[in-house]
Amino acid sequence: MGVGTMTDFGPLIANPKSLLLGAAAQLGIFMTYVGTQFMGFTYQQSASIGIIGGADGPTAIFVTSRLAPELLGPIAVAAYSYMALVPVIQPPIMKALTTKEERRIVMRPLRQVSKREKIIFPIMITVFVALLVPSAAPLIACLMLGNLFKESGVVERLQKTAGNELMNIVTIFLGTSVGLTMQGDRFLQPETLLIILLGIVAFGVATAGGVIAAKLMNLIWRKNPVNPLIGSAGVSAVPMAARVSHNVGQKYDPSNYLLMHAMGPNVAGVIGTAVIAGYYIATLAR
């Protein structure tokens, strides 16, 4: 809910194609899920490790608490570590997969999104996801409720509380409760290091998936090309991943402003990770 109060879905509404980039960035979750099957992890543990690729700490904790609570400590550490290391991990991958010409692509300005569209969007997405993946409804509904607080403009006190005081309180309790699971006999194991390494693989593949998807989109929509750098923002680290895309682009063309374009796949990634989390819980919960 707190994240929803700080999220602007305008760029996604203005450019619905960016939803494809958010979906492509979920590749890291699925590939890690499949890969860990060959390492002796259970289906539930593989799903919990794979969700790290979404770079969404709260969702990773939510899924792990339902599917593999014994791995809660290392997965929480990995998820939040890679969220913080987005500016370090993503740029080398982005540069390796793009050319200088692609990084200089200037995208068309986004259209102005009306207030009515911004109010209808969270309601529509909540209903759609609840019907498609009911187990994801709690995550999506809270995200969209927070956004509705923001966009409606009539519950300013609730918006400020959800985005500040409530979010800070929950963060404190979340950190301390997860910390209590890190007993030496459960946390200080070789398996913990393996999970952290698998987490960076999941995150790296997710970043690459978004960039490659943007390059493929340019083969289809040649008249309105997409700067591939914004594909890396398809992970759920809002708004840090979008800022990284913008900053990398600015190094090659200081007049190129990619921040709002990158916010589209960024918020799409939040929705995508929540939907996958709901699917995993619905199919793998013990």
Tab-separated table of N, CA and C in Angstrom, residues 99-186:
chain	number	residue	atom	x	y	z
A	99	THR	N	24.215	-1.253	-28.161
A	99	THR	CA	25.245	-0.472	-28.855
A	99	THR	C	25.118	1.000	-28.455
A	100	LYS	N	26.130	1.785	-28.767
A	100	LYS	CA	26.084	3.211	-28.447
A	100	LYS	C	24.929	3.903	-29.158
A	101	GLU	N	24.657	3.463	-30.386
A	101	GLU	CA	23.547	4.049	-31.148
A	101	GLU	C	22.214	3.757	-30.467
A	102	GLU	N	22.051	2.549	-29.962
A	102	GLU	CA	20.798	2.190	-29.287
A	102	GLU	C	20.627	2.976	-27.998
A	103	ARG	N	21.714	3.220	-27.308
A	103	ARG	CA	21.616	3.968	-26.043
A	103	ARG	C	21.272	5.432	-26.274
A	104	ARG	N	21.467	5.912	-27.493
A	104	ARG	CA	21.174	7.317	-27.807
A	104	ARG	C	19.787	7.505	-28.413
A	105	ILE	N	19.017	6.438	-28.531
A	105	ILE	CA	17.676	6.553	-29.121
A	105	ILE	C	16.810	7.500	-28.280
A	106	VAL	N	16.231	8.477	-28.959
A	106	VAL	CA	15.342	9.436	-28.286
A	106	VAL	C	13.901	9.006	-28.548
A	107	MET	N	13.150	8.787	-27.490
A	107	MET	CA	11.777	8.326	-27.613
A	107	MET	C	10.815	9.513	-27.680
A	108	ARG	N	9.674	9.280	-28.309
A	108	ARG	CA	8.665	10.334	-28.420
A	108	ARG	C	8.112	10.680	-27.037
A	109	PRO	N	7.778	11.949	-26.814
A	109	PRO	CA	7.199	12.335	-25.517
A	109	PRO	C	5.901	11.577	-25.256
A	110	LEU	N	5.681	11.234	-24.002
A	110	LEU	CA	4.458	10.528	-23.626
A	110	LEU	C	3.278	11.492	-23.621
A	111	ARG	N	2.118	10.976	-23.959
A	111	ARG	CA	0.918	11.804	-23.944
A	111	ARG	C	0.492	12.101	-22.500
A	112	GLN	N	-0.271	13.130	-22.339
A	112	GLN	CA	-0.789	13.495	-21.025
A	112	GLN	C	-1.922	12.540	-20.638
A	113	VAL	N	-1.812	11.935	-19.473
A	113	VAL	CA	-2.833	10.990	-18.999
A	113	VAL	C	-3.817	11.730	-18.109
A	114	SER	N	-5.110	11.530	-18.352
A	114	SER	CA	-6.134	12.240	-17.586
A	114	SER	C	-6.287	11.648	-16.180
A	115	LYS	N	-6.856	12.445	-15.302
A	115	LYS	CA	-7.095	11.997	-13.937
A	115	LYS	C	-8.079	10.823	-13.913
A	116	ARG	N	-9.060	10.866	-14.790
A	116	ARG	CA	-10.043	9.775	-14.852
A	116	ARG	C	-9.360	8.456	-15.187
A	117	GLU	N	-8.424	8.479	-16.124
A	117	GLU	CA	-7.697	7.261	-16.501
A	117	GLU	C	-6.905	6.719	-15.315
A	118	LYS	N	-6.292	7.621	-14.564
A	118	LYS	CA	-5.471	7.195	-13.433
A	118	LYS	C	-6.315	6.604	-12.307
A	119	ILE	N	-7.572	7.012	-12.211
A	119	ILE	CA	-8.461	6.460	-11.181
A	119	ILE	C	-9.044	5.122	-11.633
A	120	ILE	N	-9.404	5.033	-12.913
A	120	ILE	CA	-9.982	3.792	-13.443
A	120	ILE	C	-8.947	2.666	-13.483
A	121	PHE	N	-7.693	2.999	-13.788
A	121	PHE	CA	-6.655	1.982	-13.989
A	121	PHE	C	-6.469	1.055	-12.782
A	122	PRO	N	-6.236	1.560	-11.558
A	122	PRO	CA	-6.031	0.640	-10.428
A	122	PRO	C	-7.244	-0.236	-10.143
A	123	ILE	N	-8.453	0.300	-10.339
A	123	ILE	CA	-9.660	-0.507	-10.122
A	123	ILE	C	-9.742	-1.624	-11.158
A	124	MET	N	-9.463	-1.280	-12.409
A	124	MET	CA	-9.531	-2.253	-13.495
A	124	MET	C	-8.495	-3.363	-13.305
A	125	ILE	N	-7.270	-3.004	-12.954
A	125	ILE	CA	-6.208	-3.997	-12.762
A	125	ILE	C	-6.525	-4.915	-11.588
A	126	THR	N	-7.062	-4.358	-10.503
A	126	THR	CA	-7.404	-5.176	-9.339
A	126	THR	C	-8.449	-6.228	-9.691
A	127	VAL	N	-9.496	-5.812	-10.394
A	127	VAL	CA	-10.551	-6.745	-10.784
A	127	VAL	C	-10.004	-7.813	-11.727
A	128	PHE	N	-9.206	-7.388	-12.712
A	128	PHE	CA	-8.659	-8.328	-13.698
A	128	PHE	C	-7.764	-9.374	-13.036
A	129	VAL	N	-6.837	-8.927	-12.178
A	129	VAL	CA	-5.909	-9.856	-11.532
A	129	VAL	C	-6.641	-10.766	-10.550
A	130	ALA	N	-7.617	-10.222	-9.829
A	130	ALA	CA	-8.373	-11.036	-8.875
A	130	ALA	C	-9.126	-12.166	-9.575
A	131	LEU	N	-9.610	-11.894	-10.780
A	131	LEU	CA	-10.309	-12.930	-11.542
A	131	LEU	C	-9.335	-13.920	-12.173
A	132	LEU	N	-8.173	-13.410	-12.613
A	132	LEU	CA	-7.194	-14.260	-13.295
A	132	LEU	C	-6.376	-15.092	-12.320
A	133	VAL	N	-5.826	-14.448	-11.280
A	133	VAL	CA	-4.993	-15.133	-10.282
A	133	VAL	C	-5.459	-14.688	-8.893
A	134	PRO	N	-6.484	-15.321	-8.342
A	134	PRO	CA	-7.036	-14.885	-7.051
A	134	PRO	C	-6.010	-14.797	-5.928
A	135	SER	N	-5.006	-15.669	-5.947
A	135	SER	CA	-4.004	-15.655	-4.871
A	135	SER	C	-3.150	-14.394	-4.890
A	136	ALA	N	-3.099	-13.707	-6.037
A	136	ALA	CA	-2.326	-12.468	-6.125
A	136	ALA	C	-3.146	-11.259	-5.718
A	137	ALA	N	-4.427	-11.465	-5.484
A	137	ALA	CA	-5.322	-10.345	-5.171
A	137	ALA	C	-4.875	-9.519	-3.963
A	138	PRO	N	-4.431	-10.139	-2.842
A	138	PRO	CA	-4.023	-9.308	-1.698
A	138	PRO	C	-2.875	-8.357	-2.036
A	139	LEU	N	-1.876	-8.849	-2.780
A	139	LEU	CA	-0.740	-8.000	-3.130
A	139	LEU	C	-1.160	-6.873	-4.067
A	140	ILE	N	-1.864	-7.218	-5.132
A	140	ILE	CA	-2.268	-6.225	-6.112
A	140	ILE	C	-3.263	-5.237	-5.518
A	141	ALA	N	-4.219	-5.750	-4.729
A	141	ALA	CA	-5.246	-4.878	-4.159
A	141	ALA	C	-4.635	-3.826	-3.241
A	142	CYS	N	-3.660	-4.228	-2.423
A	142	CYS	CA	-3.013	-3.260	-1.527
A	142	CYS	C	-2.225	-2.223	-2.326
A	143	LEU	N	-1.510	-2.678	-3.354
A	143	LEU	CA	-0.755	-1.758	-4.204
A	143	LEU	C	-1.686	-0.744	-4.860
A	144	MET	N	-2.778	-1.249	-5.422
A	144	MET	CA	-3.701	-0.370	-6.144
A	144	MET	C	-4.511	0.520	-5.205
A	145	LEU	N	-4.802	0.027	-4.004
A	145	LEU	CA	-5.510	0.861	-3.032
A	145	LEU	C	-4.651	2.057	-2.637
A	146	GLY	N	-3.367	1.802	-2.417
A	146	GLY	CA	-2.467	2.907	-2.102
A	146	GLY	C	-2.405	3.910	-3.238
A	147	ASN	N	-2.369	3.421	-4.478
A	147	ASN	CA	-2.339	4.316	-5.631
A	147	ASN	C	-3.634	5.090	-5.772
A	148	LEU	N	-4.760	4.431	-5.429
A	148	LEU	CA	-6.054	5.104	-5.488
A	148	LEU	C	-6.126	6.221	-4.448
A	149	PHE	N	-5.536	6.000	-3.276
A	149	PHE	CA	-5.426	7.066	-2.279
A	149	PHE	C	-4.773	8.295	-2.917
A	150	LYS	N	-3.682	8.046	-3.657
A	150	LYS	CA	-2.897	9.134	-4.255
A	150	LYS	C	-3.661	9.840	-5.365
A	151	GLU	N	-4.237	9.069	-6.261
A	151	GLU	CA	-4.838	9.655	-7.455
A	151	GLU	C	-6.207	10.277	-7.189
A	152	SER	N	-6.928	9.789	-6.197
A	152	SER	CA	-8.263	10.342	-5.927
A	152	SER	C	-8.175	11.776	-5.410
A	153	GLY	N	-7.125	12.042	-4.616
A	153	GLY	CA	-6.923	13.386	-4.098
A	153	GLY	C	-7.876	13.799	-2.995
A	154	VAL	N	-8.658	12.850	-2.457
A	154	VAL	CA	-9.657	13.199	-1.438
A	154	VAL	C	-9.345	12.584	-0.075
A	155	VAL	N	-8.258	11.799	-0.002
A	155	VAL	CA	-7.884	11.187	1.290
A	155	VAL	C	-6.409	11.469	1.545
A	156	GLU	N	-6.072	12.723	1.572
A	156	GLU	CA	-4.674	13.140	1.711
A	156	GLU	C	-4.055	12.596	2.993
A	157	ARG	N	-4.813	12.591	4.083
A	157	ARG	CA	-4.266	12.109	5.348
A	157	ARG	C	-3.931	10.622	5.273
A	158	LEU	N	-4.825	9.831	4.651
A	158	LEU	CA	-4.569	8.402	4.506
A	158	LEU	C	-3.369	8.156	3.591
A	159	GLN	N	-3.256	8.959	2.538
A	159	GLN	CA	-2.132	8.813	1.622
A	159	GLN	C	-0.802	9.056	2.344
A	160	LYS	N	-0.734	10.136	3.099
A	160	LYS	CA	0.500	10.457	3.816
A	160	LYS	C	0.824	9.404	4.865
A	161	THR	N	-0.211	8.901	5.542
A	161	THR	CA	0.017	7.869	6.562
A	161	THR	C	0.541	6.585	5.939
A	162	ALA	N	-0.083	6.136	4.847
A	162	ALA	CA	0.329	4.889	4.193
A	162	ALA	C	1.727	4.998	3.609
A	163	GLY	N	2.059	6.151	3.055
A	163	GLY	CA	3.354	6.315	2.406
A	163	GLY	C	4.478	6.679	3.341
A	164	ASN	N	4.174	7.083	4.565
A	164	ASN	CA	5.226	7.504	5.499
A	164	ASN	C	5.174	6.716	6.808
A	165	GLU	N	4.300	7.105	7.732
A	165	GLU	CA	4.305	6.496	9.059
A	165	GLU	C	4.054	4.990	9.013
A	166	LEU	N	2.983	4.577	8.304
A	166	LEU	CA	2.655	3.158	8.257
A	166	LEU	C	3.771	2.352	7.600
A	167	MET	N	4.318	2.884	6.513
A	167	MET	CA	5.384	2.184	5.796
A	167	MET	C	6.632	2.035	6.671
A	168	ASN	N	6.961	3.071	7.420
A	168	ASN	CA	8.125	3.006	8.302
A	168	ASN	C	7.919	2.004	9.429
A	169	ILE	N	6.718	1.998	10.003
A	169	ILE	CA	6.414	1.059	11.091
A	169	ILE	C	6.500	-0.383	10.599
A	170	VAL	N	5.883	-0.638	9.437
A	170	VAL	CA	5.908	-1.990	8.876
A	170	VAL	C	7.334	-2.419	8.557
A	171	THR	N	8.141	-1.489	8.042
A	171	THR	CA	9.535	-1.809	7.710
A	171	THR	C	10.312	-2.225	8.954
A	172	ILE	N	10.091	-1.518	10.066
A	172	ILE	CA	10.776	-1.857	11.311
A	172	ILE	C	10.380	-3.247	11.796
A	173	PHE	N	9.081	-3.508	11.828
A	173	PHE	CA	8.617	-4.817	12.286
A	173	PHE	C	9.038	-5.928	11.333
A	174	LEU	N	9.037	-5.632	10.039
A	174	LEU	CA	9.440	-6.633	9.055
A	174	LEU	C	10.914	-6.984	9.227
A	175	GLY	N	11.749	-5.964	9.394
A	175	GLY	CA	13.177	-6.204	9.565
A	175	GLY	C	13.496	-7.001	10.819
A	176	THR	N	12.839	-6.656	11.923
A	176	THR	CA	13.114	-7.374	13.173
A	176	THR	C	12.573	-8.801	13.140
A	177	SER	N	11.400	-8.992	12.553
A	177	SER	CA	10.817	-10.337	12.512
A	177	SER	C	11.613	-11.266	11.611
A	178	VAL	N	12.084	-10.742	10.458
A	178	VAL	CA	12.924	-11.560	9.582
A	178	VAL	C	14.256	-11.849	10.259
A	179	GLY	N	14.780	-10.863	10.978
A	179	GLY	CA	16.050	-11.062	11.683
A	179	GLY	C	15.983	-12.171	12.713
A	180	LEU	N	14.820	-12.365	13.302
A	180	LEU	CA	14.670	-13.426	14.306
A	180	LEU	C	14.787	-14.817	13.702
A	181	THR	N	14.635	-14.926	12.383
A	181	THR	CA	14.747	-16.236	11.726
A	181	THR	C	16.195	-16.583	11.384
A	182	MET	N	17.112	-15.679	11.632
A	182	MET	CA	18.499	-15.888	11.204
A	182	MET	C	19.350	-16.505	12.304
A	183	GLN	N	18.872	-17.572	12.914
A	183	GLN	CA	19.679	-18.301	13.869
A	183	GLN	C	20.846	-18.972	13.155
A	184	GLY	N	21.943	-19.117	13.879
A	184	GLY	CA	23.150	-19.644	13.264
A	184	GLY	C	22.975	-20.991	12.604
A	185	ASP	N	22.198	-21.888	13.244
A	185	ASP	CA	22.060	-23.233	12.690
A	185	ASP	C	21.238	-23.265	11.408
A	186	ARG	N	20.508	-22.184	11.123
A	186	ARG	CA	19.680	-22.140	9.919
A	186	ARG	C	20.237	-21.180	8.875
